Coordinates of N, CA and C in Angstrom, one line a residue:
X1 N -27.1 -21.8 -22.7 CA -26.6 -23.1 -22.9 C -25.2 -23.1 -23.5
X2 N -25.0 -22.3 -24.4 CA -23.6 -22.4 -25.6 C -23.0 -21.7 -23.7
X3 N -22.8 -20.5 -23.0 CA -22.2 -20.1 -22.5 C -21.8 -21.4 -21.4
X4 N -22.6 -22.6 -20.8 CA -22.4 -22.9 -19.7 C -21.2 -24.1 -20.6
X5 N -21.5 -24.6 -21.3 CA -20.8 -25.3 -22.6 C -19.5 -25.4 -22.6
X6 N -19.6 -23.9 -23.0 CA -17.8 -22.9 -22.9 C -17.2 -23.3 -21.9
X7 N -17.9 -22.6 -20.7 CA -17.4 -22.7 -19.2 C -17.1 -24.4 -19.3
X8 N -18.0 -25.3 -19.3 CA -17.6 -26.6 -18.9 C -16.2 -27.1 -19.8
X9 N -16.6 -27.1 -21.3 CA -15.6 -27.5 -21.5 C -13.9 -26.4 -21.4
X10 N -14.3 -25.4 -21.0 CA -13.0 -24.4 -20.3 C -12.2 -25.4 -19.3
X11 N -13.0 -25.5 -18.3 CA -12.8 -26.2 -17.0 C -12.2 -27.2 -17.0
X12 N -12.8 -28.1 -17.6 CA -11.6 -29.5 -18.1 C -10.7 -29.4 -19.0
X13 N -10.5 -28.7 -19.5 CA -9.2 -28.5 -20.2 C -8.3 -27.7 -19.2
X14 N -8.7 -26.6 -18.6 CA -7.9 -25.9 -17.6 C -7.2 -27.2 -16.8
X15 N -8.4 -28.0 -15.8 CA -7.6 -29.1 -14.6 C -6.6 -29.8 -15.5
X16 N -7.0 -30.5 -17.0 CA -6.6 -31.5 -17.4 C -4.9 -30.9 -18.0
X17 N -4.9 -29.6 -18.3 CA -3.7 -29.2 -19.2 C -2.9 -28.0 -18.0
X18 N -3.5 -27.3 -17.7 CA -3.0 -26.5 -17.1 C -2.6 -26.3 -15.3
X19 N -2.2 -27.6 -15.2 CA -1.8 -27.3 -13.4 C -0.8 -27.2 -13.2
X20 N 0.2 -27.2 -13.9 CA 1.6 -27.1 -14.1 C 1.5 -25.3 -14.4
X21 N 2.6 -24.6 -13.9 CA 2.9 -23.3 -14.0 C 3.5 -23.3 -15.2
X22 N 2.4 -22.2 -16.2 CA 3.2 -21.9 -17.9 C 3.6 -20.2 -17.9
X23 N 3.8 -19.7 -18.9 CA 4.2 -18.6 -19.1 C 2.8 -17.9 -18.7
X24 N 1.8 -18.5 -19.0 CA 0.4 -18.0 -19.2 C -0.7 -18.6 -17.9
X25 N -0.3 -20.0 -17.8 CA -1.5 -20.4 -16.5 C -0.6 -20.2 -15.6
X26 N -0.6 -20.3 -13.9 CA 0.4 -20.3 -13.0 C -0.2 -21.4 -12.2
X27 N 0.4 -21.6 -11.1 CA 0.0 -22.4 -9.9 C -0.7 -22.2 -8.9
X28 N -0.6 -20.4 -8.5 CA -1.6 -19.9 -8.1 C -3.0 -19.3 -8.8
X29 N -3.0 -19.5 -10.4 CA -4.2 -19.8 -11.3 C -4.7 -20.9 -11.0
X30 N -4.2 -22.0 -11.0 CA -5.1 -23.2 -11.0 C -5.8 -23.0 -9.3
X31 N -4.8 -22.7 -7.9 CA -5.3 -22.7 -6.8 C -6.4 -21.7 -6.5
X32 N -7.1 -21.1 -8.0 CA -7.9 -20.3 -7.4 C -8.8 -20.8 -7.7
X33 N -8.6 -21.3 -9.1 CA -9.7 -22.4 -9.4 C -9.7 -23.4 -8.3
X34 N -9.4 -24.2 -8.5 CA -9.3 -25.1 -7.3 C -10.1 -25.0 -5.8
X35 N -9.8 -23.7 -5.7 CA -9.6 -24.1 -3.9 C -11.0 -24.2 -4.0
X36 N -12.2 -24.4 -2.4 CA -13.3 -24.8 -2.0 C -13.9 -23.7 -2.1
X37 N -15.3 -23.8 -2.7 CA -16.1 -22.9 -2.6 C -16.3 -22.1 -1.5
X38 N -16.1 -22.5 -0.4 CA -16.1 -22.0 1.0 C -15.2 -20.5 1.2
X39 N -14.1 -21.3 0.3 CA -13.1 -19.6 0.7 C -13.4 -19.2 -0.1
X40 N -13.9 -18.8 -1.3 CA -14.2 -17.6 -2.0 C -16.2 -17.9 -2.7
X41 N -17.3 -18.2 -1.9 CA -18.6 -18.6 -2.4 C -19.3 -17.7 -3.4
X42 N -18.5 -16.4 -3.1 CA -19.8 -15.4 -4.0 C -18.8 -15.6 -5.6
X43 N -17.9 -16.4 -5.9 CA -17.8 -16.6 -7.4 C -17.3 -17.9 -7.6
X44 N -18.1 -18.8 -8.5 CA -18.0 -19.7 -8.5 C -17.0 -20.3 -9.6
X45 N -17.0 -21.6 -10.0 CA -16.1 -22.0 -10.9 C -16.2 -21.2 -12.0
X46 N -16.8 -21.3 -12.4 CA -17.1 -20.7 -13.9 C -17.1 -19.2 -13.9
X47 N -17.3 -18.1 -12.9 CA -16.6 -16.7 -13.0 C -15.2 -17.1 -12.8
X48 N -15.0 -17.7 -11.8 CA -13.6 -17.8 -11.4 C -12.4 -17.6 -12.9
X49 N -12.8 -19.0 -13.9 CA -12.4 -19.6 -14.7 C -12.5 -18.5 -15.5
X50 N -13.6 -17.7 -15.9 CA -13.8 -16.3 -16.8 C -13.0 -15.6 -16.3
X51 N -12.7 -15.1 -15.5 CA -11.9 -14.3 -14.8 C -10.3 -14.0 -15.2
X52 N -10.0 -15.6 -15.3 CA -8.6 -15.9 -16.0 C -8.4 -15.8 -17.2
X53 N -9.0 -16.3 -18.1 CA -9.7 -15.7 -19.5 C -9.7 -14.8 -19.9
X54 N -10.4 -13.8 -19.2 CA -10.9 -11.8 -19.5 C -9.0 -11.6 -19.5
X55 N -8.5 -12.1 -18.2 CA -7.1 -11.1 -18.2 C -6.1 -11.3 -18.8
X56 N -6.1 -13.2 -19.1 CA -5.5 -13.3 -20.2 C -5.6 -13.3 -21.7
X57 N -7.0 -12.8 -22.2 CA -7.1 -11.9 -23.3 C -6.9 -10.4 -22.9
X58 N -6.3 -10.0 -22.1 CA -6.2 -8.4 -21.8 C -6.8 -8.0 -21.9
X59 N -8.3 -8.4 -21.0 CA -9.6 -7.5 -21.2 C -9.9 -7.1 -19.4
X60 N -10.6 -6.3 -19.2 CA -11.0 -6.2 -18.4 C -11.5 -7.1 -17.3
X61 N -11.2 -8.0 -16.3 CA -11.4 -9.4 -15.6 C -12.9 -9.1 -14.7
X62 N -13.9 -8.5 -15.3 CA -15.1 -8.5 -14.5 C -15.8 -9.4 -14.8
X63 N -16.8 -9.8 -13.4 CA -17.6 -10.4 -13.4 C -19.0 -10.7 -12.7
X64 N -19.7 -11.4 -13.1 CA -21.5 -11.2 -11.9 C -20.8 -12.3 -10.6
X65 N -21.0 -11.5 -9.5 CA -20.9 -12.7 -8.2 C -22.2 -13.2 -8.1
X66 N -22.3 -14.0 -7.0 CA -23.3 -14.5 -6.3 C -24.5 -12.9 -5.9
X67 N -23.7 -12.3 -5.4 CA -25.0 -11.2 -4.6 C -25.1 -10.3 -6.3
X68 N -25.6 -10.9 -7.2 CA -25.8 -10.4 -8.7 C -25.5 -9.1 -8.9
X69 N -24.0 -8.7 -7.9 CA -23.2 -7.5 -8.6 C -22.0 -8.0 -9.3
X70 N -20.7 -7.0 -9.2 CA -20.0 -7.4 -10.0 C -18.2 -7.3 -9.2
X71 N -18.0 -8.5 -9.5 CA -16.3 -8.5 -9.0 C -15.4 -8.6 -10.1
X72 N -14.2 -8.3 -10.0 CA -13.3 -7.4 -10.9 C -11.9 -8.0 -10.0
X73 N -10.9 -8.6 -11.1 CA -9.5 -9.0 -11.0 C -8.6 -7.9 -11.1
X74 N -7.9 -7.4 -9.8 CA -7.2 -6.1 -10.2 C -5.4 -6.3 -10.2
X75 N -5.2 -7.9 -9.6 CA -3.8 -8.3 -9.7 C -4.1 -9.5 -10.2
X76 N -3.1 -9.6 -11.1 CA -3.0 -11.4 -11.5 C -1.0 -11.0 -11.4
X77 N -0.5 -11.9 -11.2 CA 0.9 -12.5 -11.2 C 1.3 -13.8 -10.8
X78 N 2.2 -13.8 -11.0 CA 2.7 -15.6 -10.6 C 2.6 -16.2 -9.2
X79 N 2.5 -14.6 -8.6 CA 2.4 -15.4 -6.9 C 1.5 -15.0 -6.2
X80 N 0.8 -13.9 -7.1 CA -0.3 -13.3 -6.1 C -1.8 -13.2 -7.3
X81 N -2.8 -13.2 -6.7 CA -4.1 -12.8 -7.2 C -5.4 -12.5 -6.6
X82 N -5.5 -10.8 -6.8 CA -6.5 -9.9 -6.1 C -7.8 -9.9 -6.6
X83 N -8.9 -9.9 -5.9 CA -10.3 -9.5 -6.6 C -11.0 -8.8 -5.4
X84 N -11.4 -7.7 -6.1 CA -12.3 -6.8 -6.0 C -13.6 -7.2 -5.7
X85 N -14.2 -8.1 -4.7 CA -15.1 -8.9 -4.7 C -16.5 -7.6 -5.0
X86 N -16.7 -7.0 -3.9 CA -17.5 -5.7 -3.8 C -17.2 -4.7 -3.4
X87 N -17.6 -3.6 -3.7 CA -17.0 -2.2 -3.0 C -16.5 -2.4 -2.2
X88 N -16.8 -2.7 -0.9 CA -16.1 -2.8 0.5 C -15.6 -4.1 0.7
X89 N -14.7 -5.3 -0.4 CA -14.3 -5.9 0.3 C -13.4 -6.7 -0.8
X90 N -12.3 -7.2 -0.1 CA -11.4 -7.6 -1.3 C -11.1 -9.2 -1.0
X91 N -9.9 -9.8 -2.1 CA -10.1 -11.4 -1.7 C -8.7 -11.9 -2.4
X92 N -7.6 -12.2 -1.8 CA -6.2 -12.4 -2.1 C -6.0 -13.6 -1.6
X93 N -5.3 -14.7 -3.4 CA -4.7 -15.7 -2.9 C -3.3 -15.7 -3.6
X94 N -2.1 -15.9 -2.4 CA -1.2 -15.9 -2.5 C -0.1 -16.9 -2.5
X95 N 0.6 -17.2 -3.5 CA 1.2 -18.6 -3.4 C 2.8 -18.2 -2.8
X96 N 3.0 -18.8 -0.9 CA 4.1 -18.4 0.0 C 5.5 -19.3 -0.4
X97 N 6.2 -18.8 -0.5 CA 7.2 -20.1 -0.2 C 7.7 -20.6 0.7
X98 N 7.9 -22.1 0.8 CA 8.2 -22.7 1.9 C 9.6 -23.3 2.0
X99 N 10.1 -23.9 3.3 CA 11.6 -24.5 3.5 C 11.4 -26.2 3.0
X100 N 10.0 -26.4 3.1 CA 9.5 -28.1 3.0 C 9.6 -28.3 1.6
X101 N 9.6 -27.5 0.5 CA 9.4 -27.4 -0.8 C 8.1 -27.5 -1.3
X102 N 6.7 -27.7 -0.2 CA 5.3 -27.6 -1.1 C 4.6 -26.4 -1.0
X103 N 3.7 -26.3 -1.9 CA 3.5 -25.3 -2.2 C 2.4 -24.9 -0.9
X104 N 2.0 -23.7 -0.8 CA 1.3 -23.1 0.0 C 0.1 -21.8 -0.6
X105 N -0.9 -22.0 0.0 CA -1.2 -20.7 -0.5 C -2.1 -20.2 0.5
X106 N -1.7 -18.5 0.9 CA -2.9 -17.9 1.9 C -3.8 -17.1 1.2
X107 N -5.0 -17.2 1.5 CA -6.0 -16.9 1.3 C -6.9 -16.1 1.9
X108 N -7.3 -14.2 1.9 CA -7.0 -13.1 2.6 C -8.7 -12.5 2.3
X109 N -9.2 -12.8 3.0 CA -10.4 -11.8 2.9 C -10.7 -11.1 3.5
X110 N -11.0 -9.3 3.1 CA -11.4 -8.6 4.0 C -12.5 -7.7 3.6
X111 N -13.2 -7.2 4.7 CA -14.5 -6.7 4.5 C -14.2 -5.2 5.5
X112 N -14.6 -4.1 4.2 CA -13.9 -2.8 5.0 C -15.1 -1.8 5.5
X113 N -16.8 -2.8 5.4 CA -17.2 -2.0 6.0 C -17.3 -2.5 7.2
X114 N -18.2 -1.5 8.3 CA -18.5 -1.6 9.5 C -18.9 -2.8 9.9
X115 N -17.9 -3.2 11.0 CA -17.9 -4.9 11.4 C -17.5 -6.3 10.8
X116 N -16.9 -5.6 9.9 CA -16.4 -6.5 8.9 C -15.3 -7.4 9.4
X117 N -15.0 -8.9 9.6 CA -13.7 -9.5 10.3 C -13.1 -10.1 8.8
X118 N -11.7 -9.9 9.3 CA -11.1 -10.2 8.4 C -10.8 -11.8 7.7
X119 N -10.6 -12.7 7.5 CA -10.0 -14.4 7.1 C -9.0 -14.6 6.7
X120 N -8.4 -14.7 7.3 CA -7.0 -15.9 6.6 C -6.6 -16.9 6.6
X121 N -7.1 -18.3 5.5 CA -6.5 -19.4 5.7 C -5.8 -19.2 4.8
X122 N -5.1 -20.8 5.7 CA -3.4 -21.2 4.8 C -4.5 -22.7 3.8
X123 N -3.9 -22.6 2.8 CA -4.0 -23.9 2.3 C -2.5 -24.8 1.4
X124 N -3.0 -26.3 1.3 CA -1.7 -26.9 0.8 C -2.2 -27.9 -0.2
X125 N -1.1 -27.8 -1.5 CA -1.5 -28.6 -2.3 C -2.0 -29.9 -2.0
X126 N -3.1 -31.0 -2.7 CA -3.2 -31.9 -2.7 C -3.5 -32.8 -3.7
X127 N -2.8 -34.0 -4.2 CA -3.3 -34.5 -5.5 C -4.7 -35.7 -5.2
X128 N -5.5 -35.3 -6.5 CA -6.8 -36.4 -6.1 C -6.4 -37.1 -7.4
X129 N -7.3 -38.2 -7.9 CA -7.2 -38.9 -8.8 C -8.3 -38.1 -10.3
X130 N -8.8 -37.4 -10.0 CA -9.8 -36.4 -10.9 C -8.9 -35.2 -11.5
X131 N -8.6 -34.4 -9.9 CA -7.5 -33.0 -10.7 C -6.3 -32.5 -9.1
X132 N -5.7 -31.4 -9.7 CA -5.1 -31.1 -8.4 C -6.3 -30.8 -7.4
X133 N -6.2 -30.1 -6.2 CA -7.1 -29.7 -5.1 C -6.1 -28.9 -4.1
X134 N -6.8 -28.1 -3.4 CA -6.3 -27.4 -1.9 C -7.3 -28.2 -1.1
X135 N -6.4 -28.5 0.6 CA -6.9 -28.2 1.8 C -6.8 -27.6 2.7
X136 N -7.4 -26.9 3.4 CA -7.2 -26.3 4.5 C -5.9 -26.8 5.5
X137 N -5.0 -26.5 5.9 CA -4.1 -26.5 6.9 C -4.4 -26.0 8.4
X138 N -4.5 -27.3 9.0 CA -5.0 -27.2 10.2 C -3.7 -26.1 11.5
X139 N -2.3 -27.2 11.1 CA -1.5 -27.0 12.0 C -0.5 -25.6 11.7
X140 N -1.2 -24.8 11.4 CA 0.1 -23.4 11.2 C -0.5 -22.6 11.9
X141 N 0.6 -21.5 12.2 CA 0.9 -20.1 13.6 C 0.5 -18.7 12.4
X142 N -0.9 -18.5 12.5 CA -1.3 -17.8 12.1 C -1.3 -16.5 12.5
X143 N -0.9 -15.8 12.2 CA -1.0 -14.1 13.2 C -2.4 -14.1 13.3
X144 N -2.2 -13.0 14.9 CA -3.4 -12.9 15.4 C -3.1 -11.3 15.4
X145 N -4.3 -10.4 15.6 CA -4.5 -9.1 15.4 C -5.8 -9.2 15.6
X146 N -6.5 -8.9 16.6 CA -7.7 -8.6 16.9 C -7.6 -6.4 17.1
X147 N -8.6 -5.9 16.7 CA -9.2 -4.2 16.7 C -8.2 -4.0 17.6
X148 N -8.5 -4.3 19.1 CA -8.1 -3.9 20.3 C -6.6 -3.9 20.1
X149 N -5.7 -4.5 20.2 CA -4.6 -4.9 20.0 C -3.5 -4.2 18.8
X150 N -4.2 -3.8 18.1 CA -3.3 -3.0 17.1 C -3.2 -1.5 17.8
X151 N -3.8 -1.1 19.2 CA -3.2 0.3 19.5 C -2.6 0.1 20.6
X152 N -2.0 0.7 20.8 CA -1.3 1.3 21.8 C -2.3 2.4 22.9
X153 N -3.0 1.4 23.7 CA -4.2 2.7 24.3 C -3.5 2.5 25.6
X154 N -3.4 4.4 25.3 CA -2.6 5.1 26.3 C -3.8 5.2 28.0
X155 N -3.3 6.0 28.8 CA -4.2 6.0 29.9 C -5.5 6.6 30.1
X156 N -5.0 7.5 29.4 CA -6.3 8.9 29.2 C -6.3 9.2 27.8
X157 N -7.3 10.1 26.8 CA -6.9 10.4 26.0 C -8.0 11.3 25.8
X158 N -7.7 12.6 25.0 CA -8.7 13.8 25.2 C -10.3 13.7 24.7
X159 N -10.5 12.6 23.9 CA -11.5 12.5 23.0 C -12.8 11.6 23.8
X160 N -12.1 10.6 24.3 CA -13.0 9.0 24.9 C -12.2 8.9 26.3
X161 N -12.9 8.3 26.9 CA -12.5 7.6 28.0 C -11.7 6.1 27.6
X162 N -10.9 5.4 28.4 CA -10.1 4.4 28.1 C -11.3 3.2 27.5
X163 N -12.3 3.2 28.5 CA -13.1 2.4 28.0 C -13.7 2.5 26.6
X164 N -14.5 3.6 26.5 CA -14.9 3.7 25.1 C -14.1 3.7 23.9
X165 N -12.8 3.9 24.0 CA -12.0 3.8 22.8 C -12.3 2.2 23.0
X166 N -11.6 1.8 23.6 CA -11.7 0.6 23.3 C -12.6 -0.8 23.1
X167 N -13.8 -0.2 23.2 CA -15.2 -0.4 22.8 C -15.2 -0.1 21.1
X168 N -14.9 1.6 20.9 CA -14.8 1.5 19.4 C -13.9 0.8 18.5
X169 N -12.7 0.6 19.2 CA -11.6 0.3 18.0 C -12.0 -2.0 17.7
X170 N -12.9 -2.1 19.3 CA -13.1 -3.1 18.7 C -14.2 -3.7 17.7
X171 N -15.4 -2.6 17.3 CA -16.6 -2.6 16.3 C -15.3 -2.3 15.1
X172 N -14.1 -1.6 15.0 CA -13.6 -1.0 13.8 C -12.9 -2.0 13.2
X173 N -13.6 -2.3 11.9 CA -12.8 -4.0 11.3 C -11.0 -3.7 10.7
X174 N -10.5 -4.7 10.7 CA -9.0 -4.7 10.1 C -8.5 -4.7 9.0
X175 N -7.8 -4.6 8.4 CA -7.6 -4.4 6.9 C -6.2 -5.5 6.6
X176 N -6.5 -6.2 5.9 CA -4.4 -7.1 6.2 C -4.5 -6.9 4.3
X177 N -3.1 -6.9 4.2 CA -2.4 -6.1 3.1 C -1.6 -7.6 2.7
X178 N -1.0 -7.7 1.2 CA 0.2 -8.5 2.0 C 0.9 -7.6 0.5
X179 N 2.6 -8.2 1.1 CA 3.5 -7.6 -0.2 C 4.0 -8.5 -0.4
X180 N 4.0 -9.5 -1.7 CA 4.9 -10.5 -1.7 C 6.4 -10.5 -2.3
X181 N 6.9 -9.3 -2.8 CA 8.0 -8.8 -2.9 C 8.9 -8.9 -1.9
X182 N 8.4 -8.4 -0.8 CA 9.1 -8.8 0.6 C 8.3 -9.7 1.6
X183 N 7.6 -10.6 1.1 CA 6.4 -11.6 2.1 C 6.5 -10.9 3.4
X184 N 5.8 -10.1 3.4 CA 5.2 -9.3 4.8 C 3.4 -9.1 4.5
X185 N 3.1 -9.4 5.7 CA 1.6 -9.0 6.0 C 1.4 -7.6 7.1
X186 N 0.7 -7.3 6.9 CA 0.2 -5.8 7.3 C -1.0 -5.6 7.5
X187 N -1.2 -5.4 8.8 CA -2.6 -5.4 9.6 C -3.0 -3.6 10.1
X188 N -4.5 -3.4 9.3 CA -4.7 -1.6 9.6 C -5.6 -1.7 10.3
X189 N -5.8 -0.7 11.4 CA -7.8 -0.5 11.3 C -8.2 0.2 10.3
X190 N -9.3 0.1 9.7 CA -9.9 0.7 8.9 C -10.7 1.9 9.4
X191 N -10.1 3.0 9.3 CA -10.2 4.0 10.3 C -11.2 5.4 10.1
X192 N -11.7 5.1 8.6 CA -12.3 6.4 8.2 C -13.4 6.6 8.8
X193 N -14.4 5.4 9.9 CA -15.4 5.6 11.2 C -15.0 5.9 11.9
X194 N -13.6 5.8 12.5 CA -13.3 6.1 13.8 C -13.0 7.9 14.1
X195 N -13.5 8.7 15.3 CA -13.4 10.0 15.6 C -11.5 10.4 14.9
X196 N -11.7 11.5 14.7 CA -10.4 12.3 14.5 C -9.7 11.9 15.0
X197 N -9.7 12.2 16.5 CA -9.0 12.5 17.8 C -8.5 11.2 17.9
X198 N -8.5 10.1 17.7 CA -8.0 8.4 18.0 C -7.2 8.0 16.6
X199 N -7.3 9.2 15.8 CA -6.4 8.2 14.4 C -4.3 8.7 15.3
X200 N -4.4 9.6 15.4 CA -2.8 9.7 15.9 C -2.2 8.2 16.7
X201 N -3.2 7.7 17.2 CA -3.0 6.4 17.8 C -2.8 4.9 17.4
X202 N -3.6 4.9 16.4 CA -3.6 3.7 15.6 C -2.3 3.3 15.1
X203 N -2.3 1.8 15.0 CA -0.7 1.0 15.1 C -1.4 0.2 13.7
X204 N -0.1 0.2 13.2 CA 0.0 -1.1 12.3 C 1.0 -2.1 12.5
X205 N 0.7 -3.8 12.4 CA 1.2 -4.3 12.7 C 1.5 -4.9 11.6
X206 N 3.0 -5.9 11.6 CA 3.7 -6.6 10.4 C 4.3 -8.0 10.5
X207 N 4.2 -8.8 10.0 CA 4.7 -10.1 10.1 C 5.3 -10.7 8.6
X208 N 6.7 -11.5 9.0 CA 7.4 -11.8 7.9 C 7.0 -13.4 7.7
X209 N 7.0 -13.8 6.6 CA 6.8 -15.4 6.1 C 8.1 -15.5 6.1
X210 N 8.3 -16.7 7.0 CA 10.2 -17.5 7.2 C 9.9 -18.7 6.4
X211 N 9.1 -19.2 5.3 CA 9.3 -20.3 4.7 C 8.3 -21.5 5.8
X212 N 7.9 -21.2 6.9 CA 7.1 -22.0 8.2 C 6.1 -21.5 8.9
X213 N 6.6 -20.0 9.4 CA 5.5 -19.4 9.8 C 5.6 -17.8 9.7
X214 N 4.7 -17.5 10.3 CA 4.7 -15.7 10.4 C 5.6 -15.2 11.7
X215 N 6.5 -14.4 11.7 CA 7.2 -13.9 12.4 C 6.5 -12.3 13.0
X216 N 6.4 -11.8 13.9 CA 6.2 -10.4 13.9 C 7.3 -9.9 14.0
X217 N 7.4 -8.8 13.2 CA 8.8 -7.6 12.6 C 8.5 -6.6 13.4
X218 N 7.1 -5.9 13.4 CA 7.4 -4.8 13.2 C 6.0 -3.8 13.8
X219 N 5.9 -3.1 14.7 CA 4.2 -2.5 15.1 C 4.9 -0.9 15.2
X220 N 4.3 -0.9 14.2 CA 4.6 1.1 14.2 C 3.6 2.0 13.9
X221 N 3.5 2.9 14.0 CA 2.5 4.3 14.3 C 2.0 4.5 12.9

């Protein structure tokens, strides 16, 4: 009871005082709170909100998800924020800049075991009469990167037949990275199931944020 108490009255003090970016709350803080249960379900308000708490007491940012293990904050900064959802799978929201002046934020989940597909929505601020909010952004040029597509599959290759590589590399899930130092996203296979013989092949692909959309830069070895 005193715990859920805390959390409640945390929460409204957070929407009511802190949606404005401080030295200490940011804007992509409040958008994590914020956004819909949908993009991030295995931690709800109230880990979420602990979360920000733990790291801004300089403690350790863990916490109980939904599947009654434990997720862990391993980046907090002004534009980006990583968690550790479960062993195999991570969960980044990133606040992009734009040429329109609103804010944006993508939101990156990936799952690095077997068959795992990756997520990325865009979302955009929106004001309600209660507190800030995100919605989903329908109209943006989202990179695409499906398994198959990040290689370069040659004609023959000593290990598989053309077919079956490319039967494997599409069970093999993707990994997207981003750097917001240089707003590039970076798409891997997740390769440590795939035979020896097919890693010299694997491509990674890259795309720059122009303030609008994703650009591709860059597909190299």
């Amino acid at each position: 009871m005193i715990r859920q108490l805390r959390s409640t009255l945390f929460t409204l003090l957070f929407l009511c005082f802190f949606t404005a970016a401080t030295a200490q709350t940011t804007a992509v803080d409040t958008a994590f709170v914020c956004c819909d249960d949908s993009a991030i379900g295995m931690l709800d308000i109230n880990a979420r909100l602990d979360m920000i708490d733990l790291n801004a007491s300089q403690m350790t940012a863990r916490v109980t998800n939904g599947f009654e293990g434990y997720s862990t904050m391993t980046v907090r900064t002004p534009d980006h924020l990583r968690i550790q959802l479960t062993e195999v799978s991570t969960w980044d929201i990133c606040r992009l800049r734009t040429t329109d002046g609103q804010e944006r934020f993508l939101t990156i989940h990936c799952i690095t075991a077997e068959g795992g597909e990756p997520t990325l929505t865009l979302w955009r601020r929106c004001r309600t009469e209660d507190a800030d909010s995100l919605a989903e952004i329908d109209d943006w040029q989202a990179p695409t990167c499906s398994a198959a597509a990040l290689a370069a599959i040659p004609d023959s290759i000593p290990v598989l037949t053309r077919k079956q590589w490319q039967r494997t590399l599409i069970t093999a899930p993707v990994v997207f990275a981003i750097d917001m130092a240089t707003r590039t996203l970076s798409a891997t296979l997740y390769a440590e199931r795939l035979p020896q013989g097919l890693r010299p092949y694997l491509t990674r692909r890259q795309w720059r944020w122009d303030g609008q959309r994703w650009t591709d830069i860059a597909t190299k070895p």
